[in-house]
Short mmCIF file of C-alpha atoms and ligand atoms in Angstrom, two decimals:
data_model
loop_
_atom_site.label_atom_id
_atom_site.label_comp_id
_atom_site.label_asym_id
_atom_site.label_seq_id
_atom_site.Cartn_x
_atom_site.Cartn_y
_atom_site.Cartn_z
CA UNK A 1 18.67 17.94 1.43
CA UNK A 2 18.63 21.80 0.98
CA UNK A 3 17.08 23.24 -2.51
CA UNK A 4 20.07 24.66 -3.71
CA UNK A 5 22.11 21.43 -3.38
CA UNK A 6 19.49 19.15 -5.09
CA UNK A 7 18.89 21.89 -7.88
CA UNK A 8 22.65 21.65 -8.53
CA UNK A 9 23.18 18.49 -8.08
CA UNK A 10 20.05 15.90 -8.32
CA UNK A 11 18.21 18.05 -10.55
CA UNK A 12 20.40 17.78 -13.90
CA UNK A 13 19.98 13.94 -13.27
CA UNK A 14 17.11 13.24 -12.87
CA UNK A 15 16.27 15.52 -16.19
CA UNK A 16 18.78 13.49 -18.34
CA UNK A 17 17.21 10.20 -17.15
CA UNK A 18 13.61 11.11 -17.85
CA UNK A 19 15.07 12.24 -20.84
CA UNK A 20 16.66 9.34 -21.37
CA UNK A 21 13.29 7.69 -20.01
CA UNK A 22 11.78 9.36 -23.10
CA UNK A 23 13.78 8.34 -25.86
CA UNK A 24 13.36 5.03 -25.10
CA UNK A 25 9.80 5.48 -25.36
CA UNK A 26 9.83 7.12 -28.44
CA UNK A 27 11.67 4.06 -29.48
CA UNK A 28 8.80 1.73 -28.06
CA UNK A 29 5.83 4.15 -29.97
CA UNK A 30 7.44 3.91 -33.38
CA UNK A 31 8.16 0.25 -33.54
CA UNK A 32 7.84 -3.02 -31.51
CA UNK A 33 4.60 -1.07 -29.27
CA UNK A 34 2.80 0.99 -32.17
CA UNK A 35 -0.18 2.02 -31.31
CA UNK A 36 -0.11 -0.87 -28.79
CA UNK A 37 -0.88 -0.82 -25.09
CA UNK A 38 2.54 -1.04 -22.85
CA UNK A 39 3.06 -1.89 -19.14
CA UNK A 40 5.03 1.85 -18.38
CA UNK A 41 5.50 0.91 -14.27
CA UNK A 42 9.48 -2.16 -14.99
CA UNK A 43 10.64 1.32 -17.39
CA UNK A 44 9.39 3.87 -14.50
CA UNK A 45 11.24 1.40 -12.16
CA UNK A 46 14.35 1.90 -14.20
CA UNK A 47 14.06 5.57 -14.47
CA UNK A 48 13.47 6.24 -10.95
CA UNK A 49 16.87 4.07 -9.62
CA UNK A 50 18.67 5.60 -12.50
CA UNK A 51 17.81 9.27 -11.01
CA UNK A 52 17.86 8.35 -7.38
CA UNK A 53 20.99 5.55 -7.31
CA UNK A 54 23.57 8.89 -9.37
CA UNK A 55 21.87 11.42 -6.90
CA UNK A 56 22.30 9.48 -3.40
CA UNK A 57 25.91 7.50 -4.39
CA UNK A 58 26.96 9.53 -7.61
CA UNK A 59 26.99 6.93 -10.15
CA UNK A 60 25.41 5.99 -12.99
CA UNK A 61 23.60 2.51 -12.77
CA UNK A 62 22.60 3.03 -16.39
CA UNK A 63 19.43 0.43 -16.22
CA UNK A 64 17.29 2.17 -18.51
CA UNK A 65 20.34 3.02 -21.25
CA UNK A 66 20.71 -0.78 -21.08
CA UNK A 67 17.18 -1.65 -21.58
CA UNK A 68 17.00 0.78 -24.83
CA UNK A 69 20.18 -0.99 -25.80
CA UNK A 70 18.53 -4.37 -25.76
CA UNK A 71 15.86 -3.21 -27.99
CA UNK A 72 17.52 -1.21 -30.43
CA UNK A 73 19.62 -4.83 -31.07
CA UNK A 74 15.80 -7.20 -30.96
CA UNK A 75 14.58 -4.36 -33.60
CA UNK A 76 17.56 -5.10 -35.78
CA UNK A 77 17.56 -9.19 -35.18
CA UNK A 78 21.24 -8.75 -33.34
CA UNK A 79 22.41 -10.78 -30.66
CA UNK A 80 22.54 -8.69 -27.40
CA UNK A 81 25.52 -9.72 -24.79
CA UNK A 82 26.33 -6.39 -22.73
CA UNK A 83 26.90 -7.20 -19.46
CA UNK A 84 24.27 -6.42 -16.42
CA UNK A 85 24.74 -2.47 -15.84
CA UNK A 86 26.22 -1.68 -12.78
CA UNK A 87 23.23 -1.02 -11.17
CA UNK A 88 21.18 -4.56 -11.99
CA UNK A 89 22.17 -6.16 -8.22
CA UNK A 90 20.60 -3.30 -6.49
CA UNK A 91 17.04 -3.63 -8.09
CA UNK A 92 16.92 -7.36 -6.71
CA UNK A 93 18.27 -6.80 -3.64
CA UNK A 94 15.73 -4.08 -2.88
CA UNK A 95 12.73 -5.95 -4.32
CA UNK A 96 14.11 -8.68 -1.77
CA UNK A 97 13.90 -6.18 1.49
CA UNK A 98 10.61 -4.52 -0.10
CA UNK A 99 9.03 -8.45 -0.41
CA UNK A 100 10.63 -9.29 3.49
CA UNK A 101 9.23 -6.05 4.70
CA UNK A 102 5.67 -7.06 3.46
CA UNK A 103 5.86 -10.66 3.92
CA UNK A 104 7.15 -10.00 7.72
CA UNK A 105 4.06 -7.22 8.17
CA UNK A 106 1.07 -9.63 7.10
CA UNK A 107 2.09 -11.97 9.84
CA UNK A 108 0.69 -11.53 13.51
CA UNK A 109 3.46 -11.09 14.98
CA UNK A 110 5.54 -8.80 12.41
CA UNK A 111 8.76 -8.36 14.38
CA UNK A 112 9.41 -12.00 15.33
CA UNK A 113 9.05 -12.68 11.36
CA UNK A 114 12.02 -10.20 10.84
CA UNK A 115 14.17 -11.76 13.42
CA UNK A 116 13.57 -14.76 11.89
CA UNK A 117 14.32 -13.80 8.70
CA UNK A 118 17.83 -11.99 9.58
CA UNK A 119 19.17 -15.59 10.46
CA UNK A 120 18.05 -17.03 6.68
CA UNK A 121 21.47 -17.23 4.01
CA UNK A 122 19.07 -14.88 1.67
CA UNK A 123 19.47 -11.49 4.46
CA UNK A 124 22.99 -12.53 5.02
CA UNK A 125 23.52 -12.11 1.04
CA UNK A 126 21.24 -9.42 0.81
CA UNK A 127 23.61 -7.83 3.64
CA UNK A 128 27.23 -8.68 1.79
CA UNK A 129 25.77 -7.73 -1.16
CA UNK A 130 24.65 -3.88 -0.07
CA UNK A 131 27.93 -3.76 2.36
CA UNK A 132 30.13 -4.93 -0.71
CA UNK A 133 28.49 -2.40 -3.17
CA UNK A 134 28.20 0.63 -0.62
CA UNK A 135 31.55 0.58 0.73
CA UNK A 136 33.00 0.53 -2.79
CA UNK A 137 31.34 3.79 -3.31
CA UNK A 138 31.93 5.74 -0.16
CA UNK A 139 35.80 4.50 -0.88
CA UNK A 140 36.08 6.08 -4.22
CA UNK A 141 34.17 9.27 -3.12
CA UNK A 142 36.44 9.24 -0.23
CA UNK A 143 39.50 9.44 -2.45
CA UNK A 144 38.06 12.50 -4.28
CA UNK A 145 38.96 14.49 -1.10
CA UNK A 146 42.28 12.85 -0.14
CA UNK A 147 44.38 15.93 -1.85
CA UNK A 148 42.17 18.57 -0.49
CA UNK A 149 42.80 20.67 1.96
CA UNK A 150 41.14 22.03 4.78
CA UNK A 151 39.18 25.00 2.76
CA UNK A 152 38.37 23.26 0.08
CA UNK A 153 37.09 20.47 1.86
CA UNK A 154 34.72 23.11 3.69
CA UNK A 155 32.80 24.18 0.70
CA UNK A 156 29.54 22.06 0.18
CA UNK A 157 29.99 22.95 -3.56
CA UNK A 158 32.27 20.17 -4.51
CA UNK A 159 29.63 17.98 -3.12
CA UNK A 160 28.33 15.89 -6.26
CA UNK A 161 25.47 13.84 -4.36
CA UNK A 162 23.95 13.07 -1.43
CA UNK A 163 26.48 10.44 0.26
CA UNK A 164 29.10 13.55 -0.68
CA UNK A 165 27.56 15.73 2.00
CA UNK A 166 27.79 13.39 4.90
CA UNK A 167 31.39 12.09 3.80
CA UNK A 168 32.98 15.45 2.94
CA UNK A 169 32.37 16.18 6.53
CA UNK A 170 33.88 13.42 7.94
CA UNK A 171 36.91 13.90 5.50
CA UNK A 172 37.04 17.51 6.49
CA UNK A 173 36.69 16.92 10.63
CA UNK A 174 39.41 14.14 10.12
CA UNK A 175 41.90 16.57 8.46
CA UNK A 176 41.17 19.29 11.02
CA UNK A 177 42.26 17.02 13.95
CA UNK A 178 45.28 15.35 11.58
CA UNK A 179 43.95 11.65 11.55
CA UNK A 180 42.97 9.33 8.96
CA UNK A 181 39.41 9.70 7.91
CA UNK A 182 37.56 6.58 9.55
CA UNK A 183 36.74 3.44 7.31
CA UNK A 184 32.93 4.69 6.32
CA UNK A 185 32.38 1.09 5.25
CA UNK A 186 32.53 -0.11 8.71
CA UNK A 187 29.38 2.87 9.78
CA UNK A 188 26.52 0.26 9.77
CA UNK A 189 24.30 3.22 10.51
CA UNK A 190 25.44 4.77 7.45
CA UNK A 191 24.92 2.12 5.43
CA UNK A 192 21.66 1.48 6.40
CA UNK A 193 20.41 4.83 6.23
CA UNK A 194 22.16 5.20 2.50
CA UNK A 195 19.96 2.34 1.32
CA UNK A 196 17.06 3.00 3.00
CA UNK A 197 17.18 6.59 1.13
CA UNK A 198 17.65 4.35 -2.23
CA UNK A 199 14.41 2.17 -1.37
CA UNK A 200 12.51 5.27 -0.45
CA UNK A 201 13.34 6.94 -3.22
CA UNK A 202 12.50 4.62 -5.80
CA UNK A 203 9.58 2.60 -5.81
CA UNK A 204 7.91 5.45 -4.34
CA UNK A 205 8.65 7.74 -7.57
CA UNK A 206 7.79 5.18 -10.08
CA UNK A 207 4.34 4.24 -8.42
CA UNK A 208 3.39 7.71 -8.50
CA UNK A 209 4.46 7.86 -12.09
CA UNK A 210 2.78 5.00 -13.00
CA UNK A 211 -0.17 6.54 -11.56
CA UNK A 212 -0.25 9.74 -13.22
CA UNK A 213 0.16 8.00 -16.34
CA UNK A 214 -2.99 6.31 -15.86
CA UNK A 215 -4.82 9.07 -14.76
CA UNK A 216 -3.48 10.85 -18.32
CA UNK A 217 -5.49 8.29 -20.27
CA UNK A 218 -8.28 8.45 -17.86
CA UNK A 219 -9.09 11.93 -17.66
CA UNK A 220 -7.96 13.50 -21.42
CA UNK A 221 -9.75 16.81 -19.92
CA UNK A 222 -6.65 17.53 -17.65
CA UNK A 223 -4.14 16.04 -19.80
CA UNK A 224 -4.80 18.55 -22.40
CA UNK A 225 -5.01 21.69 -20.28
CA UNK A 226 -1.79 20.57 -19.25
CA UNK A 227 0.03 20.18 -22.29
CA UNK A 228 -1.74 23.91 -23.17
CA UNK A 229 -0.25 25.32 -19.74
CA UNK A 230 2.76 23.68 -20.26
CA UNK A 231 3.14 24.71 -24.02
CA UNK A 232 1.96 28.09 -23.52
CA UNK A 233 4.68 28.80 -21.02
CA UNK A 234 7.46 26.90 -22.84
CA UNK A 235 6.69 27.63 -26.34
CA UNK A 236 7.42 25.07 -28.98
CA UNK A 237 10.31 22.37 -28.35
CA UNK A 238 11.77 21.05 -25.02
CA UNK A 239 12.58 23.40 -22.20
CA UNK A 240 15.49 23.38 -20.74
CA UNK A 241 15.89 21.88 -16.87
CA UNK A 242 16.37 25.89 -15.38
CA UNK A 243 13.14 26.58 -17.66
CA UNK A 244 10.95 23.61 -15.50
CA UNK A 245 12.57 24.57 -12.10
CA UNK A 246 12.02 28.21 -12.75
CA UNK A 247 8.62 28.56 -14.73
CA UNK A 248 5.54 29.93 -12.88
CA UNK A 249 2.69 27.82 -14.21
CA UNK A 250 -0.30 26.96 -11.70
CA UNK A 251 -1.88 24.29 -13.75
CA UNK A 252 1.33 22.15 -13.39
CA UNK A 253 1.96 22.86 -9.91
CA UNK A 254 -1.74 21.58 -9.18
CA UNK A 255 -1.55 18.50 -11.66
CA UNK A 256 1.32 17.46 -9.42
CA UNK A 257 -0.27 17.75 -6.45
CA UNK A 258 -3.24 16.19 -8.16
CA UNK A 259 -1.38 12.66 -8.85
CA UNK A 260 0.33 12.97 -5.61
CA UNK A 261 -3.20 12.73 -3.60
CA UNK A 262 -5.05 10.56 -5.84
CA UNK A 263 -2.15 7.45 -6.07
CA UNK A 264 -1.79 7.86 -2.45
CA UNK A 265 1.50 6.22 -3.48
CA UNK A 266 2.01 5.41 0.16
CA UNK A 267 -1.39 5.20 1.99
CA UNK A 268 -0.58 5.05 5.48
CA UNK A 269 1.93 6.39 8.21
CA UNK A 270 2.81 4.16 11.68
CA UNK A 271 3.14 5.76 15.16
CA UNK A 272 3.75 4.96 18.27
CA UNK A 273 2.59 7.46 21.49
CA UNK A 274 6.51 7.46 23.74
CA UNK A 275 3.15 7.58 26.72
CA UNK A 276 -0.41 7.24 27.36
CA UNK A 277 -2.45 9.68 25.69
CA UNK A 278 -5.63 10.65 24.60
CA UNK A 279 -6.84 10.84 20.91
CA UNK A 280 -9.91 12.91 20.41
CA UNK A 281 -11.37 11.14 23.14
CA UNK A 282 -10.41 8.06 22.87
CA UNK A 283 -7.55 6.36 24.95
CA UNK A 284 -4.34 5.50 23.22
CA UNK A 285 -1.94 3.41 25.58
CA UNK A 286 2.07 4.19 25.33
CA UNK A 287 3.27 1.68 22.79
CA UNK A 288 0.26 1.29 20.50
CA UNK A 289 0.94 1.19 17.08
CA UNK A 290 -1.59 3.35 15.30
CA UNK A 291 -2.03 3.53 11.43
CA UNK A 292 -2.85 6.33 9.85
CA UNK A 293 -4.60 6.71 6.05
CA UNK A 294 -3.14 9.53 4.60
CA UNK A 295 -4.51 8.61 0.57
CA UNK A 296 -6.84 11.58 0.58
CA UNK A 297 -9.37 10.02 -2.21
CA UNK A 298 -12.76 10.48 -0.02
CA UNK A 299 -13.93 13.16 2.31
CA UNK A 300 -12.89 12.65 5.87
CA UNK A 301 -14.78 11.26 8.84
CA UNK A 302 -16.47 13.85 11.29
CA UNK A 303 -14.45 13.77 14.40
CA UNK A 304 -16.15 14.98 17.67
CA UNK A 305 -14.47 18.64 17.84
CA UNK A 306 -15.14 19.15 21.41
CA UNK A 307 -12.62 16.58 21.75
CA UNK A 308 -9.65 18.43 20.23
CA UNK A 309 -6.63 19.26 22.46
CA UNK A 310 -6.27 23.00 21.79
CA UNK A 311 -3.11 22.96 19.93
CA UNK A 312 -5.17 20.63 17.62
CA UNK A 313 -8.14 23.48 17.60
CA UNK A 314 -5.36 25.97 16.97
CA UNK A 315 -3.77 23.38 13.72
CA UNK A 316 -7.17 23.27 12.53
CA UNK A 317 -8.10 26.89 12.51
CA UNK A 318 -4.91 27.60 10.37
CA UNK A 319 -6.74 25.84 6.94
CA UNK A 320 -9.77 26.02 5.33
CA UNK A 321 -12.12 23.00 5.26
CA UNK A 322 -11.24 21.96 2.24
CA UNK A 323 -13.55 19.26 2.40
CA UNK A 324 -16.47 21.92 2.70
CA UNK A 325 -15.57 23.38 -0.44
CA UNK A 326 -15.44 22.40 -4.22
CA UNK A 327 -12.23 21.63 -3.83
CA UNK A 328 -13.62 18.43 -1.71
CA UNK A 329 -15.71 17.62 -4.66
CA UNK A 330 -15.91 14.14 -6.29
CA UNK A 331 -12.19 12.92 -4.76
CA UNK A 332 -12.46 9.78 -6.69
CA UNK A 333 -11.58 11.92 -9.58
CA UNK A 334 -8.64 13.46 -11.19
CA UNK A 335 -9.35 17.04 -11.43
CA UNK A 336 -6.36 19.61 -10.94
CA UNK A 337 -8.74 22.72 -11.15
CA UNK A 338 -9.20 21.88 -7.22
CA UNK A 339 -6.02 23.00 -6.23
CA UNK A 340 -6.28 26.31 -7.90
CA UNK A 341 -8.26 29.76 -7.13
CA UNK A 342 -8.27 33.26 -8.64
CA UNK A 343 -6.44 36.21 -6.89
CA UNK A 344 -7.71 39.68 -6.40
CA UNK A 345 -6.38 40.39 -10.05
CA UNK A 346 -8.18 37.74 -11.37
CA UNK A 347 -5.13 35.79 -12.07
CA UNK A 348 -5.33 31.84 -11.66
CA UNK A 349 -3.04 30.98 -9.29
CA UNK A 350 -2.28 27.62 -7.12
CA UNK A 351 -3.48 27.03 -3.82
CA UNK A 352 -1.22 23.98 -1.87
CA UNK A 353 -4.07 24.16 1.38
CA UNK A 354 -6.69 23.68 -0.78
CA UNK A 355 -7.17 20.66 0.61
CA UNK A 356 -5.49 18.82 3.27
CA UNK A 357 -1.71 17.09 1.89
CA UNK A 358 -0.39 13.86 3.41
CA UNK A 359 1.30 12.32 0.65
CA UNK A 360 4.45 12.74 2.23
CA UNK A 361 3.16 12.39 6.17
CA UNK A 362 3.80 14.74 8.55
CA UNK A 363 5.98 16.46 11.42
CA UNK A 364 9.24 15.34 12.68
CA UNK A 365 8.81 11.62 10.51
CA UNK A 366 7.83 13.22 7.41
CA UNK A 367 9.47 12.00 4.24
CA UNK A 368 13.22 12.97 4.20
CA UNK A 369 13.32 12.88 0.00
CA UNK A 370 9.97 15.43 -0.41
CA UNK A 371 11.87 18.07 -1.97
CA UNK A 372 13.92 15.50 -4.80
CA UNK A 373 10.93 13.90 -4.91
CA UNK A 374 8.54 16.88 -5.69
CA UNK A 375 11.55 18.14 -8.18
CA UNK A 376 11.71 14.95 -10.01
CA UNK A 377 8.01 14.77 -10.67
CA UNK A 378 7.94 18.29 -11.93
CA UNK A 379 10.63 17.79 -14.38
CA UNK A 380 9.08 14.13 -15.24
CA UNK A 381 5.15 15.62 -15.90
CA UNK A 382 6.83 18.19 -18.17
CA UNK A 383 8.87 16.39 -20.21
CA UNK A 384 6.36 13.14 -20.60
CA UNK A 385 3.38 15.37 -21.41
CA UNK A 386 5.16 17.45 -23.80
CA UNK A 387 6.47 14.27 -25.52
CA UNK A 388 3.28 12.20 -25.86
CA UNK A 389 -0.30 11.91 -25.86
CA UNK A 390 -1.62 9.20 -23.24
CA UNK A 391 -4.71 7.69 -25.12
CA UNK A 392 -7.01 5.76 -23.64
CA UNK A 393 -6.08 1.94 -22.85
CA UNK A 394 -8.91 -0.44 -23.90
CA UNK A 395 -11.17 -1.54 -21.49
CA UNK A 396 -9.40 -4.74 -19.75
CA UNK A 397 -6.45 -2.38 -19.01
CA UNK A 398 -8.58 0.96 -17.51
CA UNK A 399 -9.07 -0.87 -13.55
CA UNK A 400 -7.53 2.00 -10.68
CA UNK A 401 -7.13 -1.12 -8.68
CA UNK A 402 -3.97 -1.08 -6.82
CA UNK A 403 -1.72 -4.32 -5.14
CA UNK A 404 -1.25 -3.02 -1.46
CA UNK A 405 3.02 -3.57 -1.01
CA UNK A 406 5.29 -0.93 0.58
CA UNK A 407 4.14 1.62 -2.17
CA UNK A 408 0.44 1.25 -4.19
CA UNK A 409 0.87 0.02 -7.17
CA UNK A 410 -1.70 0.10 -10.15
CA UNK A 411 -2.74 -3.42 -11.19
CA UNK A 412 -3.13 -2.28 -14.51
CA UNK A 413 0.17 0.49 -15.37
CA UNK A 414 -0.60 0.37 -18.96
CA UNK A 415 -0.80 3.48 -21.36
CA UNK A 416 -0.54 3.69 -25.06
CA UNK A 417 1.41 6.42 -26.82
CA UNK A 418 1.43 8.94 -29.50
CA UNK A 419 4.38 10.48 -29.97
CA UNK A 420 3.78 14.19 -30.40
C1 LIG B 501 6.50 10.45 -4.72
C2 LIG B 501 7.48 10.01 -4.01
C3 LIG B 501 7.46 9.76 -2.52
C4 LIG B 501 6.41 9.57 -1.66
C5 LIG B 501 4.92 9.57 -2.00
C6 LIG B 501 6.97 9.37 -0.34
C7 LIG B 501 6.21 9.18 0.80
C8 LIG B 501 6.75 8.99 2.07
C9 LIG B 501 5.97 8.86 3.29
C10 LIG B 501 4.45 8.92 3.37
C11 LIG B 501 6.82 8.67 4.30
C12 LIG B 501 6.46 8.48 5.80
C13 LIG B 501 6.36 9.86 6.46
C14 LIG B 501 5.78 9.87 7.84
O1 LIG B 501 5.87 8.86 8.57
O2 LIG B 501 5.20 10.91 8.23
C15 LIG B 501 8.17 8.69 3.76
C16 LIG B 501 9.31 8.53 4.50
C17 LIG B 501 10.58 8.53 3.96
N1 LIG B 501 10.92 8.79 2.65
FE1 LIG B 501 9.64 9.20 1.14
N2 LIG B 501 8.33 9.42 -0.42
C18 LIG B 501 8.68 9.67 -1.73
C19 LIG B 501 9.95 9.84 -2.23
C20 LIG B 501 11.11 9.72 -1.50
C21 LIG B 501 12.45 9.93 -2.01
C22 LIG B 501 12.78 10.38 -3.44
C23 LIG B 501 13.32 9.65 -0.99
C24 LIG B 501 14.83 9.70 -0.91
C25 LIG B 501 15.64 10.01 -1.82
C26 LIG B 501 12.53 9.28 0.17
C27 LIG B 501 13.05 8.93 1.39
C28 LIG B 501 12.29 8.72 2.53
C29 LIG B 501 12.87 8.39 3.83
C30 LIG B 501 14.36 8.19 4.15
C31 LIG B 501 11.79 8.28 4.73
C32 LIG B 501 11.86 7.93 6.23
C33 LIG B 501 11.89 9.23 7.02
C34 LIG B 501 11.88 9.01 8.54
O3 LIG B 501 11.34 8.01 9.02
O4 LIG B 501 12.42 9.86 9.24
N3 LIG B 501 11.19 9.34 -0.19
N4 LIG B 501 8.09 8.90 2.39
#
C-alpha cells in the first residue's frame, strides 16, 4: 500500500475513528469513569477494527459509535436495543482464529493441532462466516465499476480502500478482454489474504496503543514534552488530519518509535532456511524453524564477529552501535530523547537508526501494513495526548506485565483521564 493511496484513502479514517475514539472517552472522563481508573485496551480494540475493517473492505463496522451509543442510553437510565453493528461477527470470529492460532502453537506438534482443528464445526463456521461476509463486500465493490469504462477503470483514484485496488484490476483486465469479471468470492486466496490483513491490522494496533497509554502514566516526563512539542507546533485546538501527516516535529516522531520498541507488540519473527546454512557459526539445517526476538527492551547479546558472512559485516557497518551509545541506555525505560540528536545547526532532529528497529521484522516478510500502521499511530498519539492527561493508575494497576498471545498484551491496560 503506496503513501499516497493510504494518505487519501486510510488516513481520513482512521482520524475520524480516533476521533470518534475520543469522544467517547470524553464521555467516560466526565461521568460513569470520573477520575476513575478504566481498562482502555476492549475501546482500543474497537477503534483499531473500526479504522482497519473501512480501510481494507470500505465499510463502516461502526463498533465504537455503538459502544458510545450504549452509554449515552445507561447514563440516561434508557433501555438500549440497537442491533449488533455490522461489524460485531468479525471481532469473534477473529478472536476465534487468534485463540486457534495460539492454542495450536503451545502444542508439540503445532501443525497436526491445526489440521485437527479445520475438521471441528467451529472452523467450518468460522469459514462460512468470513466467506459469507467477504464475498458480500467484494460484490458490492464490484458493482461500483460495472458502468465504467475502460479509462476510468484505469485510474487508481477511484479506489476507496484496500480490497478496491486488487478488484479494480480485475474489473479493468476483464473489460479489456470483453468477459465477465470472475466471481471474486470464489478466490480462496483472496479471501484469505483480505482477512489475514484485518487480523494483522488490528490487534496489533490496539496492543501498541494500549501500551503507549501505559507508558503515558508511567513516565509523565515524556508525556509532557510531548503534549509541549505537539502544542507548540499545532497551536491551541485540534489539528487538522493534513496538519499531523504534514507537521515536522522530532519529539513525536521519536515517541512513536519509542512505544513501538518498548511494547514489542509482536516479539518474535519465524523462519525457515529453503537449505542448510550456517548462522554465525553455528549450523542451521534446511527446514528449521528459528525464532527470532525482535522486542528491543535490553541490550543485545555479543555475537562472535569473526563469524559474520560478509554481507552481514557489510549490514552491520551501515549503523551505528546503538547499543554502545546513550541511546542503548536503560531500555527498560520509556525515554524518547534516545531517538533524537542535534544537527550541525544545533537543531533537534530525529534519528530512526538510533538504535536497531524490528518492530515490524525485516526483509522480504516484513509487515505488509507498516506504513497504515505507522500513519495510524501518528494521528492516534496526537489526537489522545492533546485530548487528555494520562495520570498515574494506582499501584495494583501500574504491572508492564504482558499475556504472551499473537500480539503482547499488557495485563494491566488501565489509565485514568483528565480531560484537557
Ligand atoms: C503497530 C502495529 C503493527 C505491528 C507491531 C506489526 C508487526 C508485524 C510483524 C513483526 C510482522 C512479521 C514480519 C516479519 O516476519 O518480518 C507482521 C506481518 C504482517 N503484518 Fe503487521 N504489524 C502491525 C500492523 C499491521 C497492519 C495495520 C496490517 C494491515 C493492515 C498488518 C498486516 C500484516 C501482514 C499481512 C503481515 C504478514 C506479512 C508477510 O508474511 O508477508 N500489520 N506485522
Amino acid at each position: 500500500m503506496g503513501l499516497d493511496f493510504l494518505k487519501r484513502t486510510a488516513a481520513p479514517k482512521s482520524y475520524s475513528s480516533t476521533v470518534e475514539l475520543v469522544e467517547f472517552w470524553r464521555l467516560k472522563a466526565t461521568t460513569a469513569h470520573k477520575g476513575q481508573p478504566f481498562n482502555v485496551l476492549e475501546d482500543l480494540k474497537n477503534a483499531a477494527l473500526d479504522a482497519v475493517w473501512v480501510s481494507i473492505i470500505g465499510e463502516e463496522p461502526g463498533t465504537l459509535r455503538y459502544e458510545k451509543r450504549k452509554l449515552e442510553h445507561e447514563l440516561k437510565g434508557q433501555q438500549f436495543d440497537d442491533p449488533a453493528p455490522p461489524g460485531s461477527f468479525m471481532k469473534e470470529q477473529v478472536e476465534y482464529i487468534v485463540d486457534t492460532i495460539m492454542d495450536a502453537s503451545a502444542t508439540p506438534f503445532p501443525a497436526w493441532a491445526v489440521k485437527l482443528e479445520v475438521l471441528k464445526p467451529r472452523f467450518h463456521r468460522f469459514r462460512k462466516v468470513v466467506t459469507r461476509e467477504m464475498s458480500r463486500a467484494m460484490k458490492k465493490a464490484l458493482t461500483r465499476y460495472e458502468g465504467l469504462d475502460v479509462d476510468s477503470l484505469g485510474k487508481d483514484s477511484i479506489d476507496t480502500c484496500a480490497m478496491d485496488l486488487v478488484l479494480r484490476k480485475q474489473a479493468l483486465q476483464a473489460k479489456k478482454v470483453g468477459v465477465e469479471p470472475s466471481d471474486p468470492a470464489k478466490d480462496v486466496a483472496m479471501l484469505d489474504e483480505l482477512f489475514v490483513l484485518l487480523i494483522g491490522g488490528h490487534d496489533s494496533t490496539a496492543n501498541t496503543l494500549a501500551w503507549f497509554i501505559k507508558f503515558m502514566g508511567a513516565f509523565p516526563q515524556a508525556q509532557t514534552e510531548l503534549r509541549a512539542a505537539l502544542s507548540s507546533a499545532f497551536g491551541p485546538g485540534i489539528p487538522t488530519l493534513s496538519q499531523i501527516l504534514e507537521a515536522d516535529i522530532p519529539y513525536l516522531d521519536a515517541a512513536c518509535e519509542e512505544a513501538l520498541r518498548l511494547s514489542g507488540t509482536s516479539n518474535g519473527v519465524l523462519r525457515s532456511p529453503l537449505q542448510d546454512t550456517t548462522i554465525l557459526g553455528y549450523p542451521v539445517p534446511k527446514g528449521s524453524i528459528i525464532y527470532m526476538n525482535i522486542h528491543v527492551n535490553h541490550s543485545s547479546v555479543l555475537a562472535d564477529e569473526s563469524q559474520r558472512t560478509e554481507t552481514g559485516k557489510a549490514a552491520r557497518q551501515k549503523k551505528d552501535d546503538g547499543f554502545k551509545t546513550p541511546a542503548g541506555r536503560d531500555l527498560g525505560t520509556y525515554e524518547p530523547r534516545r531517538w533524537l540528536v542535534r544537527d550541525e545547526t544545533g537543531k533537534e532532529k530525529f534519528n530512526p537508526n538510533a538504535l536497531p528497529q524490528l518492530a515490524f521484522g525485516a526483509g522480504v516478510r516484513m509487515c505488509f501494513g507498516r506504513r497504515l500502521a505507522v500513519m495510524q499511530f501518528r494521528i492516534a498519539v496526537t489526537l489522545l495526548i492533546l485530548s487528555f492527561e494520562f495520570q498515574e493508575v494506582p499501584e495494583g494497576m501500574q504491572s508492564m506485565a504482558c499475556i504472551e498471545r499473537l500480539f503482547r498484551t499488557p495485563q494491566q491496560p488501565y489509565t485514568k483521564l483528565r480531560v484537557l
